[in-house]
Amino acid sequence: MNARYSASAAALLLVAVLTACGPASDGSGDAGGSPSPSAGASDGPDETGTPSPSPSPTAKGVALPTDCRAILSDDVLAQLEGVPLNDAAFGPSGVGTDGTLTCIWADPGADTTSLVTTISGMNRGPALDMLNALADNEGFSCFTPDGGTRCEKTWPNTQYPVTDGRTLFWRDDILIDTRYSNLAPSGYTSAIVAHLFG
Protein backbone atom coordinates (compact mmCIF):
# COMPACT_ATOMS: atom_id res chain seq x y z
CA MET A 1 0.00 0.00 0.00
CA ASN A 2 2.77 2.41 0.96
CA ALA A 3 4.64 1.44 -2.19
CA ARG A 4 1.59 2.36 -4.29
CA TYR A 5 1.24 5.73 -2.58
CA SER A 6 4.96 6.35 -3.01
CA ALA A 7 4.80 5.45 -6.71
CA SER A 8 1.75 7.68 -7.22
CA ALA A 9 3.35 10.54 -5.34
CA ALA A 10 6.57 10.15 -7.34
CA ALA A 11 4.62 10.14 -10.63
CA LEU A 12 2.69 13.29 -9.64
CA LEU A 13 5.92 14.99 -8.59
CA LEU A 14 7.56 14.06 -11.90
CA VAL A 15 4.57 15.43 -13.86
CA ALA A 16 4.64 18.63 -11.81
CA VAL A 17 8.38 19.07 -12.38
CA LEU A 18 8.11 18.41 -16.11
CA THR A 19 5.13 20.77 -16.42
CA ALA A 20 6.98 23.51 -14.60
CA CYS A 21 10.05 23.04 -16.80
CA GLY A 22 8.10 23.09 -20.07
CA PRO A 23 7.18 26.79 -20.19
CA ALA A 24 10.54 27.81 -18.77
CA SER A 25 12.40 26.20 -21.66
CA ASP A 26 9.91 27.53 -24.23
CA GLY A 27 10.33 31.09 -22.98
CA SER A 28 13.99 30.99 -22.01
CA GLY A 29 14.46 34.50 -23.40
CA ASP A 30 12.22 35.93 -20.67
CA ALA A 31 14.29 36.79 -17.64
CA GLY A 32 11.23 36.97 -15.39
CA GLY A 33 10.13 33.36 -16.03
CA SER A 34 12.56 31.66 -13.64
CA PRO A 35 11.42 32.85 -10.19
CA SER A 36 7.77 31.75 -10.60
CA PRO A 37 7.26 28.94 -13.11
CA SER A 38 3.46 29.00 -12.71
CA ALA A 39 3.32 32.72 -13.60
CA GLY A 40 5.63 32.04 -16.54
CA ALA A 41 3.36 29.23 -17.67
CA SER A 42 0.31 31.46 -17.87
CA ASP A 43 1.99 34.66 -19.09
CA GLY A 44 4.59 33.14 -21.44
CA PRO A 45 2.34 31.92 -24.26
CA ASP A 46 0.35 35.18 -24.32
CA GLU A 47 3.49 37.29 -24.59
CA THR A 48 5.51 35.10 -26.93
CA GLY A 49 2.77 33.29 -28.90
CA THR A 50 1.28 36.28 -30.71
CA PRO A 51 4.41 38.26 -31.62
CA SER A 52 6.74 35.32 -32.24
CA PRO A 53 8.49 36.92 -35.25
CA SER A 54 9.36 40.02 -33.20
CA PRO A 55 8.54 40.03 -29.50
CA SER A 56 9.78 43.55 -28.77
CA PRO A 57 7.37 45.61 -30.94
CA THR A 58 4.18 44.68 -29.12
CA ALA A 59 5.97 44.63 -25.78
CA LYS A 60 6.87 48.32 -26.19
CA GLY A 61 3.51 49.49 -27.57
CA VAL A 62 4.93 52.69 -29.06
CA ALA A 63 2.27 54.91 -30.61
CA LEU A 64 2.72 56.85 -33.83
CA PRO A 65 3.38 60.54 -33.15
CA THR A 66 0.97 63.27 -34.19
CA ASP A 67 3.06 66.46 -33.99
CA CYS A 68 6.02 67.27 -36.27
CA ARG A 69 7.57 69.75 -33.86
CA ALA A 70 7.09 67.75 -30.66
CA ILE A 71 9.23 64.87 -31.97
CA LEU A 72 12.30 67.11 -32.34
CA SER A 73 14.75 68.47 -29.78
CA ASP A 74 15.22 72.19 -29.19
CA ASP A 75 18.61 72.00 -30.91
CA VAL A 76 17.14 70.50 -34.08
CA LEU A 77 14.22 72.96 -34.08
CA ALA A 78 16.74 75.81 -33.84
CA GLN A 79 18.47 74.46 -36.98
CA LEU A 80 15.10 74.43 -38.78
CA GLU A 81 14.14 77.93 -37.67
CA GLY A 82 12.66 79.91 -40.56
CA VAL A 83 11.90 76.82 -42.66
CA PRO A 84 8.14 76.46 -43.28
CA LEU A 85 6.49 73.26 -42.02
CA ASN A 86 3.79 71.43 -44.00
CA ASP A 87 3.09 74.16 -46.53
CA ALA A 88 0.01 73.32 -48.60
CA ALA A 89 2.06 73.77 -51.79
CA PHE A 90 3.68 70.36 -51.17
CA GLY A 91 0.45 68.40 -50.84
CA PRO A 92 -0.91 66.31 -47.96
CA SER A 93 1.01 66.36 -44.69
CA GLY A 94 0.39 65.96 -40.99
CA VAL A 95 -1.51 62.93 -39.69
CA GLY A 96 -3.01 60.69 -42.39
CA THR A 97 -6.12 58.54 -42.15
CA ASP A 98 -3.99 55.51 -41.26
CA GLY A 99 -2.14 57.38 -38.49
CA THR A 100 1.00 57.98 -40.55
CA LEU A 101 2.67 61.32 -39.77
CA THR A 102 4.19 63.24 -42.68
CA CYS A 103 6.40 66.24 -41.90
CA ILE A 104 7.51 68.44 -44.80
CA TRP A 105 10.09 71.07 -43.94
CA ALA A 106 10.48 73.16 -47.11
CA ASP A 107 10.03 76.62 -48.54
CA PRO A 108 7.82 76.72 -51.65
CA GLY A 109 10.10 79.43 -53.04
CA ALA A 110 13.26 77.30 -52.83
CA ASP A 111 14.39 75.21 -55.80
CA THR A 112 15.58 72.13 -53.94
CA THR A 113 15.96 72.63 -50.19
CA SER A 114 13.62 70.24 -48.36
CA LEU A 115 13.33 67.64 -45.63
CA VAL A 116 10.43 65.17 -45.75
CA THR A 117 9.85 62.63 -42.96
CA THR A 118 7.19 59.94 -42.90
CA ILE A 119 6.62 57.99 -39.67
CA SER A 120 4.43 54.95 -40.21
CA GLY A 121 3.69 51.52 -38.85
CA MET A 122 5.49 48.62 -40.54
CA ASN A 123 5.84 45.03 -39.41
CA ARG A 124 9.27 43.53 -38.89
CA GLY A 125 9.33 41.23 -41.94
CA PRO A 126 8.45 43.83 -44.60
CA ALA A 127 10.63 46.46 -42.90
CA LEU A 128 13.73 44.29 -42.82
CA ASP A 129 13.12 43.10 -46.38
CA MET A 130 12.99 46.72 -47.52
CA LEU A 131 16.09 47.75 -45.56
CA ASN A 132 18.04 44.73 -46.79
CA ALA A 133 17.06 45.56 -50.37
CA LEU A 134 18.31 49.14 -49.91
CA ALA A 135 21.63 47.83 -48.59
CA ASP A 136 22.03 45.11 -51.22
CA ASN A 137 20.74 46.92 -54.30
CA GLU A 138 21.12 50.66 -53.69
CA GLY A 139 24.31 50.98 -51.65
CA PHE A 140 22.77 52.11 -48.36
CA SER A 141 24.88 51.70 -45.23
CA CYS A 142 22.98 49.95 -42.46
CA PHE A 143 23.76 49.51 -38.77
CA THR A 144 21.89 48.83 -35.53
CA PRO A 145 21.88 51.77 -33.09
CA ASP A 146 19.36 52.49 -30.32
CA GLY A 147 17.75 49.05 -30.43
CA GLY A 148 16.71 49.41 -34.07
CA THR A 149 18.01 49.25 -37.63
CA ARG A 150 19.18 52.40 -39.41
CA CYS A 151 20.05 52.69 -43.11
CA GLU A 152 21.34 55.82 -44.82
CA LYS A 153 22.84 57.11 -48.02
CA THR A 154 23.81 60.48 -49.52
CA TRP A 155 24.43 61.46 -53.14
CA PRO A 156 25.00 64.64 -55.19
CA ASN A 157 21.85 66.33 -56.48
CA THR A 158 21.59 65.86 -60.25
CA GLN A 159 20.57 69.49 -60.90
CA TYR A 160 22.12 71.61 -58.16
CA PRO A 161 25.48 71.58 -56.34
CA VAL A 162 23.94 70.25 -53.10
CA THR A 163 23.72 66.92 -51.30
CA ASP A 164 20.60 64.77 -51.26
CA GLY A 165 20.03 61.79 -49.01
CA ARG A 166 17.74 59.37 -47.29
CA THR A 167 17.80 57.99 -43.74
CA LEU A 168 15.53 55.23 -42.44
CA PHE A 169 15.18 53.90 -38.92
CA TRP A 170 13.01 50.93 -37.93
CA ARG A 171 12.22 49.71 -34.44
CA ASP A 172 9.21 48.16 -32.69
CA ASP A 173 7.04 48.17 -35.84
CA ILE A 174 7.62 51.88 -36.49
CA LEU A 175 9.48 53.16 -39.55
CA ILE A 176 10.98 56.65 -39.70
CA ASP A 177 11.76 57.47 -43.35
CA THR A 178 13.42 60.80 -44.16
CA ARG A 179 14.37 62.11 -47.60
CA TYR A 180 16.24 65.37 -47.84
CA SER A 181 17.91 67.76 -50.22
CA ASN A 182 20.29 70.47 -49.03
CA LEU A 183 18.68 70.35 -45.56
CA ALA A 184 20.08 67.88 -43.04
CA PRO A 185 19.96 69.18 -39.45
CA SER A 186 22.49 67.51 -37.19
CA GLY A 187 20.85 64.95 -34.88
CA TYR A 188 17.48 65.04 -36.68
CA THR A 189 16.73 61.30 -36.83
CA SER A 190 18.32 60.69 -33.43
CA ALA A 191 16.00 63.30 -31.89
CA ILE A 192 12.94 61.53 -33.31
CA VAL A 193 14.21 58.16 -32.07
CA ALA A 194 14.83 59.58 -28.59
CA HIS A 195 11.33 61.10 -28.49
CA LEU A 196 9.58 57.90 -29.61
CA PHE A 197 11.62 55.26 -27.78
CA GLY A 198 13.46 57.15 -25.03
mmCIF file of C-alpha atoms in Angstrom:
data_model
loop_
_atom_site.group_PDB
_atom_site.id
_atom_site.type_symbol
_atom_site.label_atom_id
_atom_site.label_comp_id
_atom_site.label_asym_id
_atom_site.label_seq_id
_atom_site.Cartn_x
_atom_site.Cartn_y
_atom_site.Cartn_z
ATOM 1 C CA MET A 1 0.000 0.000 0.000
ATOM 2 C CA ASN A 2 2.772 2.406 0.959
ATOM 3 C CA ALA A 3 4.644 1.442 -2.193
ATOM 4 C CA ARG A 4 1.590 2.361 -4.287
ATOM 5 C CA TYR A 5 1.235 5.726 -2.583
ATOM 6 C CA SER A 6 4.963 6.349 -3.008
ATOM 7 C CA ALA A 7 4.804 5.449 -6.715
ATOM 8 C CA SER A 8 1.749 7.685 -7.223
ATOM 9 C CA ALA A 9 3.350 10.542 -5.337
ATOM 10 C CA ALA A 10 6.571 10.153 -7.344
ATOM 11 C CA ALA A 11 4.618 10.137 -10.626
ATOM 12 C CA LEU A 12 2.693 13.285 -9.637
ATOM 13 C CA LEU A 13 5.923 14.985 -8.587
ATOM 14 C CA LEU A 14 7.561 14.057 -11.900
ATOM 15 C CA VAL A 15 4.568 15.429 -13.855
ATOM 16 C CA ALA A 16 4.642 18.633 -11.807
ATOM 17 C CA VAL A 17 8.381 19.073 -12.376
ATOM 18 C CA LEU A 18 8.108 18.413 -16.111
ATOM 19 C CA THR A 19 5.128 20.769 -16.418
ATOM 20 C CA ALA A 20 6.984 23.509 -14.597
ATOM 21 C CA CYS A 21 10.047 23.041 -16.805
ATOM 22 C CA GLY A 22 8.095 23.089 -20.074
ATOM 23 C CA PRO A 23 7.178 26.786 -20.194
ATOM 24 C CA ALA A 24 10.544 27.814 -18.774
ATOM 25 C CA SER A 25 12.397 26.202 -21.657
ATOM 26 C CA ASP A 26 9.906 27.526 -24.232
ATOM 27 C CA GLY A 27 10.326 31.088 -22.983
ATOM 28 C CA SER A 28 13.991 30.994 -22.006
ATOM 29 C CA GLY A 29 14.456 34.499 -23.397
ATOM 30 C CA ASP A 30 12.219 35.925 -20.671
ATOM 31 C CA ALA A 31 14.289 36.791 -17.638
ATOM 32 C CA GLY A 32 11.228 36.971 -15.392
ATOM 33 C CA GLY A 33 10.125 33.364 -16.030
ATOM 34 C CA SER A 34 12.558 31.656 -13.645
ATOM 35 C CA PRO A 35 11.422 32.854 -10.189
ATOM 36 C CA SER A 36 7.767 31.748 -10.598
ATOM 37 C CA PRO A 37 7.261 28.941 -13.113
ATOM 38 C CA SER A 38 3.463 29.004 -12.714
ATOM 39 C CA ALA A 39 3.323 32.715 -13.599
ATOM 40 C CA GLY A 40 5.631 32.042 -16.539
ATOM 41 C CA ALA A 41 3.364 29.229 -17.666
ATOM 42 C CA SER A 42 0.309 31.458 -17.866
ATOM 43 C CA ASP A 43 1.993 34.660 -19.090
ATOM 44 C CA GLY A 44 4.588 33.140 -21.441
ATOM 45 C CA PRO A 45 2.336 31.923 -24.262
ATOM 46 C CA ASP A 46 0.353 35.184 -24.322
ATOM 47 C CA GLU A 47 3.488 37.286 -24.587
ATOM 48 C CA THR A 48 5.511 35.099 -26.927
ATOM 49 C CA GLY A 49 2.772 33.294 -28.895
ATOM 50 C CA THR A 50 1.282 36.281 -30.708
ATOM 51 C CA PRO A 51 4.413 38.263 -31.625
ATOM 52 C CA SER A 52 6.737 35.316 -32.235
ATOM 53 C CA PRO A 53 8.489 36.916 -35.246
ATOM 54 C CA SER A 54 9.361 40.017 -33.201
ATOM 55 C CA PRO A 55 8.536 40.028 -29.497
ATOM 56 C CA SER A 56 9.782 43.547 -28.771
ATOM 57 C CA PRO A 57 7.375 45.612 -30.936
ATOM 58 C CA THR A 58 4.175 44.677 -29.123
ATOM 59 C CA ALA A 59 5.971 44.629 -25.781
ATOM 60 C CA LYS A 60 6.870 48.315 -26.194
ATOM 61 C CA GLY A 61 3.506 49.490 -27.566
ATOM 62 C CA VAL A 62 4.933 52.691 -29.061
ATOM 63 C CA ALA A 63 2.267 54.911 -30.609
ATOM 64 C CA LEU A 64 2.725 56.848 -33.834
ATOM 65 C CA PRO A 65 3.384 60.538 -33.150
ATOM 66 C CA THR A 66 0.971 63.272 -34.195
ATOM 67 C CA ASP A 67 3.061 66.464 -33.993
ATOM 68 C CA CYS A 68 6.022 67.269 -36.268
ATOM 69 C CA ARG A 69 7.575 69.754 -33.858
ATOM 70 C CA ALA A 70 7.088 67.753 -30.660
ATOM 71 C CA ILE A 71 9.235 64.875 -31.969
ATOM 72 C CA LEU A 72 12.302 67.111 -32.339
ATOM 73 C CA SER A 73 14.753 68.467 -29.778
ATOM 74 C CA ASP A 74 15.216 72.195 -29.187
ATOM 75 C CA ASP A 75 18.608 72.003 -30.908
ATOM 76 C CA VAL A 76 17.140 70.497 -34.084
ATOM 77 C CA LEU A 77 14.222 72.955 -34.076
ATOM 78 C CA ALA A 78 16.739 75.808 -33.836
ATOM 79 C CA GLN A 79 18.474 74.463 -36.978
ATOM 80 C CA LEU A 80 15.104 74.429 -38.779
ATOM 81 C CA GLU A 81 14.139 77.934 -37.673
ATOM 82 C CA GLY A 82 12.658 79.906 -40.557
ATOM 83 C CA VAL A 83 11.901 76.817 -42.658
ATOM 84 C CA PRO A 84 8.140 76.458 -43.277
ATOM 85 C CA LEU A 85 6.495 73.257 -42.025
ATOM 86 C CA ASN A 86 3.789 71.427 -43.997
ATOM 87 C CA ASP A 87 3.088 74.158 -46.527
ATOM 88 C CA ALA A 88 0.010 73.319 -48.598
ATOM 89 C CA ALA A 89 2.061 73.767 -51.793
ATOM 90 C CA PHE A 90 3.675 70.360 -51.166
ATOM 91 C CA GLY A 91 0.448 68.402 -50.840
ATOM 92 C CA PRO A 92 -0.911 66.312 -47.960
ATOM 93 C CA SER A 93 1.011 66.364 -44.694
ATOM 94 C CA GLY A 94 0.394 65.960 -40.985
ATOM 95 C CA VAL A 95 -1.510 62.927 -39.692
ATOM 96 C CA GLY A 96 -3.014 60.691 -42.386
ATOM 97 C CA THR A 97 -6.119 58.543 -42.151
ATOM 98 C CA ASP A 98 -3.989 55.506 -41.256
ATOM 99 C CA GLY A 99 -2.140 57.380 -38.489
ATOM 100 C CA THR A 100 0.996 57.985 -40.554
ATOM 101 C CA LEU A 101 2.669 61.317 -39.770
ATOM 102 C CA THR A 102 4.191 63.239 -42.681
ATOM 103 C CA CYS A 103 6.398 66.245 -41.896
ATOM 104 C CA ILE A 104 7.512 68.442 -44.796
ATOM 105 C CA TRP A 105 10.085 71.073 -43.937
ATOM 106 C CA ALA A 106 10.480 73.155 -47.112
ATOM 107 C CA ASP A 107 10.031 76.621 -48.539
ATOM 108 C CA PRO A 108 7.819 76.721 -51.653
ATOM 109 C CA GLY A 109 10.100 79.434 -53.038
ATOM 110 C CA ALA A 110 13.256 77.304 -52.831
ATOM 111 C CA ASP A 111 14.387 75.211 -55.799
ATOM 112 C CA THR A 112 15.579 72.134 -53.942
ATOM 113 C CA THR A 113 15.957 72.625 -50.187
ATOM 114 C CA SER A 114 13.624 70.240 -48.361
ATOM 115 C CA LEU A 115 13.325 67.640 -45.627
ATOM 116 C CA VAL A 116 10.431 65.166 -45.745
ATOM 117 C CA THR A 117 9.849 62.626 -42.962
ATOM 118 C CA THR A 118 7.188 59.937 -42.898
ATOM 119 C CA ILE A 119 6.618 57.992 -39.672
ATOM 120 C CA SER A 120 4.434 54.947 -40.209
ATOM 121 C CA GLY A 121 3.685 51.516 -38.850
ATOM 122 C CA MET A 122 5.495 48.625 -40.542
ATOM 123 C CA ASN A 123 5.838 45.026 -39.409
ATOM 124 C CA ARG A 124 9.274 43.526 -38.889
ATOM 125 C CA GLY A 125 9.332 41.232 -41.942
ATOM 126 C CA PRO A 126 8.451 43.828 -44.599
ATOM 127 C CA ALA A 127 10.628 46.455 -42.903
ATOM 128 C CA LEU A 128 13.734 44.286 -42.816
ATOM 129 C CA ASP A 129 13.118 43.097 -46.384
ATOM 130 C CA MET A 130 12.991 46.722 -47.524
ATOM 131 C CA LEU A 131 16.089 47.751 -45.559
ATOM 132 C CA ASN A 132 18.044 44.726 -46.785
ATOM 133 C CA ALA A 133 17.064 45.560 -50.372
ATOM 134 C CA LEU A 134 18.307 49.139 -49.913
ATOM 135 C CA ALA A 135 21.626 47.830 -48.589
ATOM 136 C CA ASP A 136 22.027 45.113 -51.220
ATOM 137 C CA ASN A 137 20.738 46.925 -54.304
ATOM 138 C CA GLU A 138 21.121 50.655 -53.693
ATOM 139 C CA GLY A 139 24.307 50.978 -51.647
ATOM 140 C CA PHE A 140 22.771 52.114 -48.362
ATOM 141 C CA SER A 141 24.880 51.705 -45.229
ATOM 142 C CA CYS A 142 22.977 49.952 -42.457
ATOM 143 C CA PHE A 143 23.760 49.510 -38.769
ATOM 144 C CA THR A 144 21.887 48.830 -35.530
ATOM 145 C CA PRO A 145 21.879 51.767 -33.086
ATOM 146 C CA ASP A 146 19.360 52.490 -30.316
ATOM 147 C CA GLY A 147 17.751 49.048 -30.431
ATOM 148 C CA GLY A 148 16.712 49.408 -34.070
ATOM 149 C CA THR A 149 18.012 49.251 -37.630
ATOM 150 C CA ARG A 150 19.184 52.396 -39.411
ATOM 151 C CA CYS A 151 20.047 52.695 -43.111
ATOM 152 C CA GLU A 152 21.338 55.816 -44.821
ATOM 153 C CA LYS A 153 22.840 57.111 -48.016
ATOM 154 C CA THR A 154 23.806 60.480 -49.522
ATOM 155 C CA TRP A 155 24.435 61.461 -53.142
ATOM 156 C CA PRO A 156 24.997 64.639 -55.189
ATOM 157 C CA ASN A 157 21.855 66.330 -56.480
ATOM 158 C CA THR A 158 21.589 65.864 -60.247
ATOM 159 C CA GLN A 159 20.565 69.486 -60.904
ATOM 160 C CA TYR A 160 22.117 71.614 -58.157
ATOM 161 C CA PRO A 161 25.482 71.580 -56.338
ATOM 162 C CA VAL A 162 23.940 70.249 -53.100
ATOM 163 C CA THR A 163 23.722 66.916 -51.295
ATOM 164 C CA ASP A 164 20.603 64.767 -51.264
ATOM 165 C CA GLY A 165 20.030 61.789 -49.014
ATOM 166 C CA ARG A 166 17.740 59.372 -47.286
ATOM 167 C CA THR A 167 17.799 57.994 -43.745
ATOM 168 C CA LEU A 168 15.531 55.235 -42.444
ATOM 169 C CA PHE A 169 15.180 53.900 -38.921
ATOM 170 C CA TRP A 170 13.007 50.933 -37.926
ATOM 171 C CA ARG A 171 12.220 49.708 -34.440
ATOM 172 C CA ASP A 172 9.211 48.159 -32.691
ATOM 173 C CA ASP A 173 7.045 48.174 -35.843
ATOM 174 C CA ILE A 174 7.623 51.882 -36.488
ATOM 175 C CA LEU A 175 9.481 53.165 -39.552
ATOM 176 C CA ILE A 176 10.977 56.651 -39.699
ATOM 177 C CA ASP A 177 11.761 57.466 -43.346
ATOM 178 C CA THR A 178 13.424 60.799 -44.162
ATOM 179 C CA ARG A 179 14.366 62.108 -47.604
ATOM 180 C CA TYR A 180 16.235 65.374 -47.840
ATOM 181 C CA SER A 181 17.912 67.761 -50.220
ATOM 182 C CA ASN A 182 20.289 70.474 -49.026
ATOM 183 C CA LEU A 183 18.677 70.352 -45.564
ATOM 184 C CA ALA A 184 20.081 67.876 -43.040
ATOM 185 C CA PRO A 185 19.959 69.180 -39.454
ATOM 186 C CA SER A 186 22.487 67.514 -37.189
ATOM 187 C CA GLY A 187 20.846 64.955 -34.882
ATOM 188 C CA TYR A 188 17.479 65.041 -36.681
ATOM 189 C CA THR A 189 16.727 61.303 -36.831
ATOM 190 C CA SER A 190 18.318 60.695 -33.428
ATOM 191 C CA ALA A 191 15.999 63.296 -31.893
ATOM 192 C CA ILE A 192 12.939 61.534 -33.306
ATOM 193 C CA VAL A 193 14.211 58.159 -32.075
ATOM 194 C CA ALA A 194 14.833 59.580 -28.593
ATOM 195 C CA HIS A 195 11.334 61.097 -28.485
ATOM 196 C CA LEU A 196 9.579 57.897 -29.610
ATOM 197 C CA PHE A 197 11.617 55.264 -27.783
ATOM 198 C CA GLY A 198 13.464 57.150 -25.034
#
